[in-house]
Short mmCIF file of C-alpha atoms in Angstrom, two decimals:
data_model
loop_
_atom_site.label_atom_id
_atom_site.label_comp_id
_atom_site.label_asym_id
_atom_site.label_seq_id
_atom_site.Cartn_x
_atom_site.Cartn_y
_atom_site.Cartn_z
CA MET A 1 53.62 77.08 14.95
CA SER A 2 54.06 80.60 16.29
CA ASP A 3 52.64 81.77 19.53
CA ASP A 4 50.63 84.38 17.62
CA TYR A 5 48.69 81.67 15.71
CA SER A 6 47.93 79.75 18.93
CA ALA A 7 46.61 82.86 20.57
CA ALA A 8 44.38 83.61 17.61
CA LYS A 9 42.73 80.04 17.51
CA ALA A 10 39.01 80.12 18.40
CA LYS A 11 38.00 78.52 21.70
CA PRO A 12 34.89 76.20 21.97
CA VAL A 13 31.79 77.90 23.26
CA ALA A 14 29.03 75.97 25.20
CA VAL A 15 25.51 76.18 23.69
CA GLY A 16 22.37 75.93 25.81
CA PRO A 17 22.04 75.40 29.50
CA PRO A 18 24.65 73.27 31.18
CA ARG A 19 23.86 69.46 31.38
CA ARG A 20 22.96 68.33 34.85
CA ARG A 21 25.01 65.49 36.21
CA MET A 22 22.92 62.32 36.70
CA SER A 23 22.85 60.62 40.04
CA ARG A 24 24.07 57.03 40.40
CA THR A 25 20.47 55.75 40.58
CA GLU A 26 19.50 57.57 37.40
CA ARG A 27 22.56 56.20 35.60
CA ALA A 28 21.67 52.63 36.61
CA ARG A 29 18.07 53.01 35.43
CA ASP A 30 19.20 54.48 32.10
CA HIS A 31 21.60 51.57 31.61
CA ARG A 32 18.82 48.99 32.29
CA GLN A 33 16.49 50.69 29.75
CA ARG A 34 19.20 50.62 27.06
CA ARG A 35 19.80 46.91 27.70
CA ARG A 36 16.10 46.16 27.39
CA ARG A 37 15.85 48.06 24.13
CA ASN A 38 18.83 46.25 22.65
CA ARG A 39 17.46 42.85 23.76
CA ARG A 40 14.09 43.55 22.08
CA ARG A 41 15.83 44.55 18.88
CA ARG A 42 17.84 41.30 18.91
CA VAL A 43 14.74 39.09 19.53
CA VAL A 44 12.70 40.84 16.81
CA GLY A 45 15.58 40.46 14.40
CA ALA A 46 16.00 36.74 15.14
CA VAL A 47 12.23 36.06 14.77
CA GLY A 48 12.24 37.89 11.49
CA VAL A 49 15.17 35.94 10.14
CA ALA A 50 13.49 32.66 11.20
CA LEU A 51 10.18 33.62 9.57
CA VAL A 52 11.90 34.53 6.32
CA THR A 53 13.89 31.27 6.38
CA MET A 54 10.74 29.19 6.91
CA MET A 55 8.92 30.97 4.13
CA LEU A 56 11.84 30.33 1.78
CA ILE A 57 11.88 26.59 2.69
CA ALA A 58 8.11 26.31 2.23
CA ALA A 59 8.28 28.08 -1.09
CA VAL A 60 11.09 25.79 -2.32
CA PHE A 61 9.18 22.65 -1.15
CA LEU A 62 5.84 23.65 -2.67
CA GLY A 63 7.51 24.85 -5.79
CA SER A 64 9.36 21.54 -6.15
CA LYS A 65 6.21 19.53 -5.58
CA LEU A 66 4.28 21.66 -8.02
CA TRP A 67 7.02 21.29 -10.58
CA HIS A 68 7.11 17.49 -10.30
CA SER A 69 3.39 16.81 -10.13
CA ARG A 70 1.38 19.56 -11.69
CA GLY A 71 3.88 22.12 -12.78
CA PRO A 72 5.44 23.02 -16.07
CA VAL A 73 4.90 20.32 -18.71
CA VAL A 74 8.18 18.40 -19.22
CA ASP A 75 8.76 15.13 -20.97
CA TYR A 76 11.51 12.75 -21.88
CA THR A 77 12.50 12.14 -25.49
CA GLY A 78 14.11 9.17 -27.17
CA GLU A 79 13.84 5.42 -26.61
CA GLY A 80 14.68 5.41 -22.92
CA GLY A 81 17.31 3.80 -20.76
CA GLN A 82 17.51 0.68 -18.59
CA GLN A 83 14.50 -1.54 -17.96
CA VAL A 84 12.87 -1.18 -14.54
CA LEU A 85 10.14 -3.06 -12.71
CA ILE A 86 7.08 -1.29 -11.20
CA GLU A 87 4.15 -2.69 -9.23
CA VAL A 88 0.56 -1.60 -9.68
CA HIS A 89 -1.22 -2.19 -6.41
CA GLU A 90 -4.83 -3.12 -5.82
CA GLY A 91 -6.97 0.03 -5.95
CA ASP A 92 -4.41 2.19 -7.72
CA PHE A 93 -5.96 4.88 -9.95
CA THR A 94 -4.11 6.32 -12.93
CA THR A 95 -2.59 9.12 -10.84
CA ALA A 96 -1.15 6.66 -8.34
CA ILE A 97 0.29 4.60 -11.19
CA ALA A 98 1.84 7.75 -12.67
CA GLU A 99 3.41 8.69 -9.33
CA THR A 100 4.88 5.17 -9.07
CA MET A 101 6.38 5.53 -12.56
CA LEU A 102 7.70 9.00 -11.67
CA GLY A 103 9.42 7.60 -8.59
CA ALA A 104 10.95 4.78 -10.63
CA GLY A 105 12.32 7.25 -13.21
CA VAL A 106 10.08 6.03 -16.03
CA ILE A 107 8.37 9.36 -16.73
CA ALA A 108 9.41 12.95 -16.15
CA ASN A 109 6.06 14.44 -15.12
CA VAL A 110 2.78 13.14 -13.77
CA LYS A 111 0.55 15.66 -15.58
CA THR A 112 2.19 14.83 -18.96
CA PHE A 113 1.41 11.17 -18.44
CA LEU A 114 -2.18 11.85 -17.33
CA ASP A 115 -2.70 13.91 -20.48
CA ALA A 116 -1.30 11.11 -22.64
CA ALA A 117 -3.44 8.50 -20.86
CA GLN A 118 -6.66 10.46 -20.94
CA GLY A 119 -9.50 8.52 -22.62
CA ASN A 120 -7.37 5.41 -23.00
CA ALA A 121 -9.58 2.42 -22.08
CA ALA A 122 -6.58 0.09 -21.75
CA ILE A 123 -5.01 2.31 -19.10
CA ALA A 124 -8.34 2.43 -17.16
CA ALA A 125 -8.38 -1.43 -17.23
CA ILE A 126 -4.80 -1.93 -15.94
CA GLN A 127 -4.73 -4.80 -13.49
CA PRO A 128 -2.68 -5.04 -10.25
CA GLY A 129 0.66 -6.73 -10.96
CA PHE A 130 4.23 -6.19 -12.02
CA TYR A 131 5.23 -4.36 -15.23
CA ARG A 132 8.56 -4.08 -17.04
CA LEU A 133 9.15 -0.60 -18.50
CA ARG A 134 11.99 1.48 -19.84
CA ALA A 135 13.38 4.36 -17.74
CA GLU A 136 13.23 7.91 -19.00
CA ILE A 137 10.66 7.45 -21.80
CA PRO A 138 8.12 9.95 -23.23
CA ALA A 139 4.67 9.86 -21.68
CA VAL A 140 3.09 8.52 -24.82
CA THR A 141 5.62 5.66 -24.89
CA ALA A 142 4.91 4.92 -21.25
CA VAL A 143 1.25 4.54 -21.99
CA GLN A 144 2.07 2.14 -24.82
CA GLN A 145 4.48 0.02 -22.78
CA LEU A 146 2.24 -0.14 -19.70
CA THR A 147 -0.74 -1.44 -21.79
CA ASP A 148 1.34 -3.95 -23.77
CA PRO A 149 0.49 -7.40 -22.36
CA ALA A 150 4.04 -8.55 -23.14
CA ASN A 151 5.32 -6.19 -20.46
CA ARG A 152 3.29 -7.64 -17.61
CA VAL A 153 5.40 -10.15 -15.67
CA GLY A 154 4.74 -12.39 -12.70
CA LYS A 155 1.17 -13.29 -13.68
CA LEU A 156 0.29 -16.66 -12.18
CA VAL A 157 -2.82 -18.59 -13.26
CA ILE A 158 -3.65 -21.76 -11.37
CA PRO A 159 -6.44 -23.86 -13.02
CA GLU A 160 -8.85 -25.82 -10.87
CA GLY A 161 -7.71 -29.30 -9.94
CA ARG A 162 -3.91 -28.83 -10.13
CA GLN A 163 -1.79 -30.33 -7.44
CA LEU A 164 1.58 -29.10 -6.22
CA ASP A 165 3.66 -31.58 -8.24
CA ASP A 166 3.51 -32.26 -11.99
CA THR A 167 1.21 -35.20 -12.94
CA THR A 168 1.46 -37.71 -15.78
CA ASP A 169 -1.45 -39.15 -17.72
CA MET A 170 -0.79 -42.91 -17.79
CA LYS A 171 -2.56 -43.36 -21.16
CA THR A 172 -0.96 -40.52 -23.12
CA ASN A 173 2.16 -39.81 -21.04
CA ALA A 174 1.23 -36.11 -21.21
CA VAL A 175 2.61 -34.11 -18.30
CA THR A 176 0.37 -31.55 -16.62
CA PRO A 177 2.38 -28.80 -14.88
CA GLY A 178 1.80 -28.61 -11.13
CA VAL A 179 1.51 -25.55 -8.94
CA PHE A 180 5.25 -25.40 -8.25
CA THR A 181 6.01 -25.50 -11.97
CA LEU A 182 3.40 -22.82 -12.72
CA ILE A 183 4.85 -20.55 -10.02
CA ALA A 184 8.38 -21.11 -11.35
CA GLN A 185 7.28 -20.21 -14.84
CA ALA A 186 5.47 -17.06 -13.61
CA SER A 187 8.61 -16.00 -11.72
CA CYS A 188 10.77 -15.80 -14.84
CA LEU A 189 12.01 -12.25 -15.58
CA ASP A 190 14.09 -10.91 -18.45
CA LEU A 191 15.53 -7.55 -17.42
CA ASN A 192 18.28 -5.72 -19.26
CA GLY A 193 19.56 -8.92 -20.87
CA ASP A 194 19.54 -11.01 -17.66
CA ARG A 195 17.06 -13.85 -17.15
CA HIS A 196 16.11 -15.13 -13.71
CA CYS A 197 13.61 -17.80 -12.74
CA LEU A 198 12.80 -19.69 -9.56
CA THR A 199 12.80 -23.51 -9.90
CA PRO A 200 10.20 -26.00 -8.76
CA GLN A 201 12.88 -27.53 -6.58
CA GLU A 202 13.46 -24.24 -4.75
CA LEU A 203 9.77 -23.90 -4.14
CA ARG A 204 9.41 -27.47 -2.95
CA ARG A 205 12.35 -26.99 -0.57
CA ALA A 206 10.75 -23.85 0.90
CA ALA A 207 7.51 -25.77 1.39
CA GLU A 208 9.40 -28.47 3.31
CA THR A 209 11.65 -26.31 5.52
CA GLU A 210 9.90 -22.98 6.25
CA THR A 211 7.67 -22.76 9.33
CA PRO A 212 3.90 -22.54 8.88
CA GLU A 213 4.12 -18.94 10.20
CA ALA A 214 6.69 -17.99 7.61
CA LEU A 215 4.52 -19.51 4.89
CA SER A 216 1.45 -17.55 6.04
CA VAL A 217 -0.55 -20.75 6.73
CA PRO A 218 -3.98 -19.77 8.10
CA ASP A 219 -4.65 -20.55 11.73
CA TRP A 220 -7.28 -23.15 10.92
CA ALA A 221 -4.69 -25.17 8.96
CA PHE A 222 -1.80 -25.00 11.45
CA GLY A 223 -2.50 -28.38 13.13
CA PRO A 224 -2.79 -30.52 9.98
CA VAL A 225 0.19 -28.76 8.34
CA THR A 226 2.35 -29.34 11.39
CA ARG A 227 1.40 -32.99 11.61
CA MET A 228 2.72 -33.58 8.11
CA GLY A 229 6.24 -32.69 9.25
CA ARG A 230 8.63 -31.78 6.43
CA ASP A 231 6.56 -33.26 3.63
CA HIS A 232 6.10 -30.57 1.00
CA ARG A 233 2.55 -31.74 0.37
CA ARG A 234 1.52 -30.25 3.74
CA ILE A 235 0.62 -27.03 1.89
CA GLU A 236 -1.47 -28.79 -0.78
CA GLY A 237 -4.72 -27.01 -1.40
CA LEU A 238 -3.72 -23.88 0.51
CA ILE A 239 -2.80 -22.22 -2.78
CA THR A 240 -6.22 -21.98 -4.38
CA ALA A 241 -7.15 -21.90 -8.04
CA GLY A 242 -7.23 -18.39 -9.48
CA THR A 243 -5.00 -15.59 -10.80
CA TRP A 244 -2.26 -14.25 -8.59
CA ASN A 245 0.74 -11.91 -8.91
CA VAL A 246 4.24 -13.15 -8.26
CA ASP A 247 7.09 -10.78 -7.53
CA PRO A 248 9.78 -12.00 -9.98
CA THR A 249 12.52 -10.55 -7.74
CA ALA A 250 11.44 -12.38 -4.54
CA PRO A 251 12.98 -15.57 -3.20
CA ALA A 252 10.95 -18.81 -3.03
CA PRO A 253 9.81 -18.60 0.60
CA VAL A 254 8.48 -15.05 0.09
CA VAL A 255 6.67 -16.04 -3.07
CA LEU A 256 4.98 -19.02 -1.39
CA SER A 257 4.06 -16.97 1.67
CA LYS A 258 2.47 -14.22 -0.45
CA VAL A 259 0.36 -16.63 -2.58
CA ILE A 260 -0.73 -18.72 0.45
CA GLY A 261 -1.63 -15.57 2.37
CA GLN A 262 -3.67 -14.15 -0.53
CA SER A 263 -5.40 -17.55 -0.98
CA ALA A 264 -6.33 -17.66 2.73
CA ALA A 265 -7.80 -14.18 2.47
CA GLU A 266 -9.90 -15.22 -0.53
CA LEU A 267 -11.13 -18.35 1.29
CA ALA A 268 -12.10 -16.17 4.22
CA LYS A 269 -14.19 -13.97 1.88
CA THR A 270 -16.14 -17.03 0.78
CA GLY A 271 -17.20 -17.64 4.37
CA LEU A 272 -15.34 -21.00 4.55
CA PRO A 273 -14.66 -20.95 8.34
CA ALA A 274 -18.25 -20.05 9.31
CA ILE A 275 -19.85 -22.51 6.86
CA ALA A 276 -17.55 -25.33 8.00
CA GLU A 277 -18.59 -24.71 11.58
CA GLN A 278 -22.28 -24.87 10.59
CA LEU A 279 -21.61 -28.25 8.94
CA GLY A 280 -19.80 -29.60 11.97
CA MET A 281 -16.44 -29.65 10.17
CA THR A 282 -13.21 -27.73 10.30
CA PRO A 283 -12.34 -25.39 7.45
CA TYR A 284 -9.45 -27.71 6.55
CA GLU A 285 -11.74 -30.75 6.35
CA LEU A 286 -14.13 -28.85 4.10
CA LEU A 287 -11.20 -27.89 1.86
CA ILE A 288 -10.25 -31.54 1.58
CA VAL A 289 -13.78 -32.47 0.60
CA ALA A 290 -13.80 -29.73 -2.08
CA SER A 291 -10.52 -31.08 -3.51
CA LEU A 292 -12.02 -34.63 -3.71
CA VAL A 293 -15.10 -33.26 -5.45
CA GLN A 294 -12.86 -31.40 -7.90
CA ARG A 295 -10.91 -34.53 -8.89
CA GLU A 296 -13.74 -37.04 -8.88
CA ALA A 297 -16.42 -35.36 -11.04
CA LEU A 298 -17.39 -32.90 -13.68
CA PRO A 299 -18.92 -29.63 -12.54
CA HIS A 300 -22.52 -30.69 -13.16
CA ASP A 301 -22.08 -33.59 -10.75
CA PHE A 302 -20.07 -31.80 -8.08
CA ALA A 303 -22.93 -31.47 -5.58
CA LYS A 304 -23.88 -35.16 -5.96
CA VAL A 305 -20.32 -36.35 -5.33
CA ALA A 306 -20.19 -34.04 -2.27
CA ARG A 307 -23.34 -35.83 -1.01
CA VAL A 308 -21.74 -39.29 -1.55
CA ILE A 309 -18.72 -38.20 0.48
CA ASP A 310 -20.98 -36.93 3.28
CA ASN A 311 -23.08 -40.10 3.26
CA ARG A 312 -20.05 -42.40 3.37
CA LEU A 313 -18.44 -40.48 6.22
CA ASN A 314 -21.69 -40.77 8.20
CA GLU A 315 -22.11 -44.57 7.58
CA PRO A 316 -19.14 -44.89 8.37
CA GLN A 317 -17.78 -46.32 5.14
CA ARG A 318 -14.43 -45.89 3.52
CA LEU A 319 -14.40 -43.43 0.65
CA GLU A 320 -12.32 -45.67 -1.67
CA PHE A 321 -11.51 -42.99 -4.19
CA ASP A 322 -8.91 -43.83 -6.88
CA SER A 323 -7.92 -40.16 -6.98
CA THR A 324 -6.56 -40.42 -3.42
CA VAL A 325 -4.49 -43.47 -4.40
CA ASN A 326 -3.03 -41.76 -7.45
CA TYR A 327 -2.29 -38.49 -5.64
CA PRO A 328 1.08 -39.38 -4.01
CA LEU A 329 2.03 -41.28 -7.23
CA ASP A 330 1.74 -37.92 -9.16
CA ARG A 331 -0.37 -39.51 -11.85
CA GLN A 332 -3.79 -39.10 -13.38
CA GLU A 333 -5.72 -42.27 -14.07
CA VAL A 334 -9.37 -43.39 -13.80
CA ALA A 335 -8.57 -46.78 -12.23
CA THR A 336 -5.92 -48.19 -9.92
CA THR A 337 -4.36 -51.61 -9.39
CA ASP A 338 -4.75 -53.86 -6.42
CA ALA A 339 -1.10 -53.21 -5.54
CA ASP A 340 -1.70 -49.43 -5.65
CA ARG A 341 -4.75 -49.65 -3.43
CA ALA A 342 -2.84 -51.78 -0.88
CA LYS A 343 -0.15 -49.13 -0.31
CA LEU A 344 -0.44 -47.40 3.04
CA THR A 345 -0.13 -43.65 2.51
CA PRO A 346 -1.68 -40.66 4.32
CA TRP A 347 -3.99 -40.26 1.37
CA ASN A 348 -5.12 -43.76 0.48
CA THR A 349 -8.88 -43.89 1.26
CA TYR A 350 -9.02 -47.60 0.35
CA ALA A 351 -6.58 -48.41 3.13
CA ALA A 352 -7.96 -46.05 5.82
CA GLU A 353 -11.30 -44.62 6.93
CA GLY A 354 -12.13 -40.92 6.80
CA LEU A 355 -10.64 -38.13 4.76
CA PRO A 356 -7.09 -38.08 3.36
CA ALA A 357 -4.44 -36.21 5.38
CA THR A 358 -4.45 -33.14 3.08
CA PRO A 359 -6.37 -31.87 0.10
CA ILE A 360 -5.31 -33.58 -3.13
CA CYS A 361 -5.49 -30.52 -5.38
CA SER A 362 -6.40 -26.83 -5.61
CA PRO A 363 -10.21 -26.82 -5.78
CA GLY A 364 -12.13 -24.15 -7.62
CA VAL A 365 -15.01 -22.06 -6.37
CA GLU A 366 -17.66 -24.41 -7.83
CA ALA A 367 -16.20 -27.42 -6.05
CA LEU A 368 -15.99 -25.50 -2.78
CA ARG A 369 -19.58 -24.42 -3.08
CA ALA A 370 -20.65 -27.99 -3.76
CA ALA A 371 -18.77 -29.17 -0.69
CA GLU A 372 -20.56 -26.57 1.36
CA HIS A 373 -24.01 -27.32 -0.12
CA PRO A 374 -24.23 -31.04 -1.16
CA GLU A 375 -27.28 -32.03 -3.21
CA PRO A 376 -29.89 -33.97 -1.14
CA GLY A 377 -29.77 -37.70 -1.84
CA ASP A 378 -29.00 -41.13 -0.34
CA TRP A 379 -26.25 -42.08 -2.89
CA LEU A 380 -23.28 -44.13 -1.71
CA TYR A 381 -21.78 -45.07 -5.06
CA PHE A 382 -21.06 -43.48 -8.41
CA VAL A 383 -19.16 -44.35 -11.58
CA THR A 384 -18.60 -42.65 -14.90
CA ILE A 385 -19.93 -44.95 -17.62
CA ASP A 386 -18.97 -43.29 -20.90
CA LYS A 387 -16.35 -40.98 -22.44
CA ASP A 388 -18.86 -38.09 -22.44
CA GLY A 389 -18.60 -38.02 -18.67
CA THR A 390 -22.04 -39.49 -17.84
CA THR A 391 -21.95 -40.51 -14.20
CA LEU A 392 -24.50 -42.80 -12.51
CA PHE A 393 -25.26 -42.53 -8.77
CA THR A 394 -26.93 -45.13 -6.63
CA HIS A 395 -27.49 -46.27 -3.04
CA ASN A 396 -27.63 -49.95 -4.06
CA TYR A 397 -24.32 -51.81 -4.27
CA GLN A 398 -25.56 -54.39 -6.79
CA GLN A 399 -26.78 -51.61 -9.04
CA HIS A 400 -23.38 -50.03 -8.69
CA LEU A 401 -21.75 -53.27 -9.92
CA ASN A 402 -24.07 -53.26 -12.92
CA ASN A 403 -23.04 -49.64 -13.64
CA ILE A 404 -19.38 -50.69 -13.45
CA GLU A 405 -20.05 -53.35 -16.12
CA MET A 406 -21.45 -50.63 -18.37
CA ALA A 407 -18.30 -48.58 -17.80
CA LEU A 408 -16.13 -51.59 -18.68
CA GLY A 409 -18.15 -52.21 -21.81
CA ASN A 410 -17.72 -48.63 -22.92
CA GLY A 411 -13.98 -48.76 -22.41
CA VAL A 412 -14.02 -46.17 -19.59
CA LEU A 413 -12.60 -48.72 -17.12
CA ASP A 414 -9.86 -51.27 -17.86
CA SER A 415 -10.93 -54.76 -16.91
CA SER A 416 -7.29 -55.85 -16.54
CA ARG A 417 -6.71 -53.59 -13.58
#
């Protein structure tokens, strides 16, 4: 550029009073203030970001929960997918059952199921247990499948008087399934074309080899159970008559443990330990008496038979019950032979005094009540004299022999045995 242009260029002009130079102290103070302001801005910004993040997470969580439980009505369509197993627990209301099905992938929405189940008496009456359902089915279909008795699995019913092993009627050769067989049958599960069942042998092996602790044996039965060693009959009577639920997917030791534990809890509810103490017996001894009552009489005579047992034990006099002779032979018969009665077993009350080593069956509530509250009387003998079940009780041995003659004449007893 030319010198003329440079000379003509405007020069900067200061506006206002001249700035005073800050001292070193003032500059340091100003620097500290700026640092504090910047730090506050950073902290406020971080807190704000954190709060926004937490609010977003909470909104997502609540929104998801609302969506799955009470949110927009959604439902599956079609016939569903694979079969799944769900468990209804004791005390579950309909909502809890719906949440279990939601977790198992059976239904798409809790509210949809509750709407479909509303006013359904069968749903309100659903019992604890295991149910086989299809995955991903409409709520209405879920209601239908859950209330269909065919879809309940693992239901175990043990009638009064059953023993662990199967028994054979010597007159008819009819076989009565024992507790092991009943449990094995209840464990059978057909799921997606596959069938699985426990076997009586697996259950018997678990009864022989598992520890009393692993089998949930109650404390009051530990001693007698331990003394029986590895005999599977050591748990006889500890699985009481009643209705139980068996997990079809569980192994034999777990199944036995669950049923024995539940039975012990039910026996505790009846007051068995306290009543036994009042009678001067152990709970296990009282359970044995109840099992003898169950096998020796019909319900209307339970309390009288309980009194006979009590009177004989107090004499002392051997019980001499044929049911205890037949027990290890796994047979049901009114009479026994001289050879049978001569066999020394832990249960033969002809060969030994006192009670047998274990219960001889699973007694029912009526037999247990009779054992706890025997009917007053001095009877020492009883015999069933006809096929209607009429049983005569007496304190006099000669009268008892006369009653036996009546039983022989009516064909109840076999004179050849």
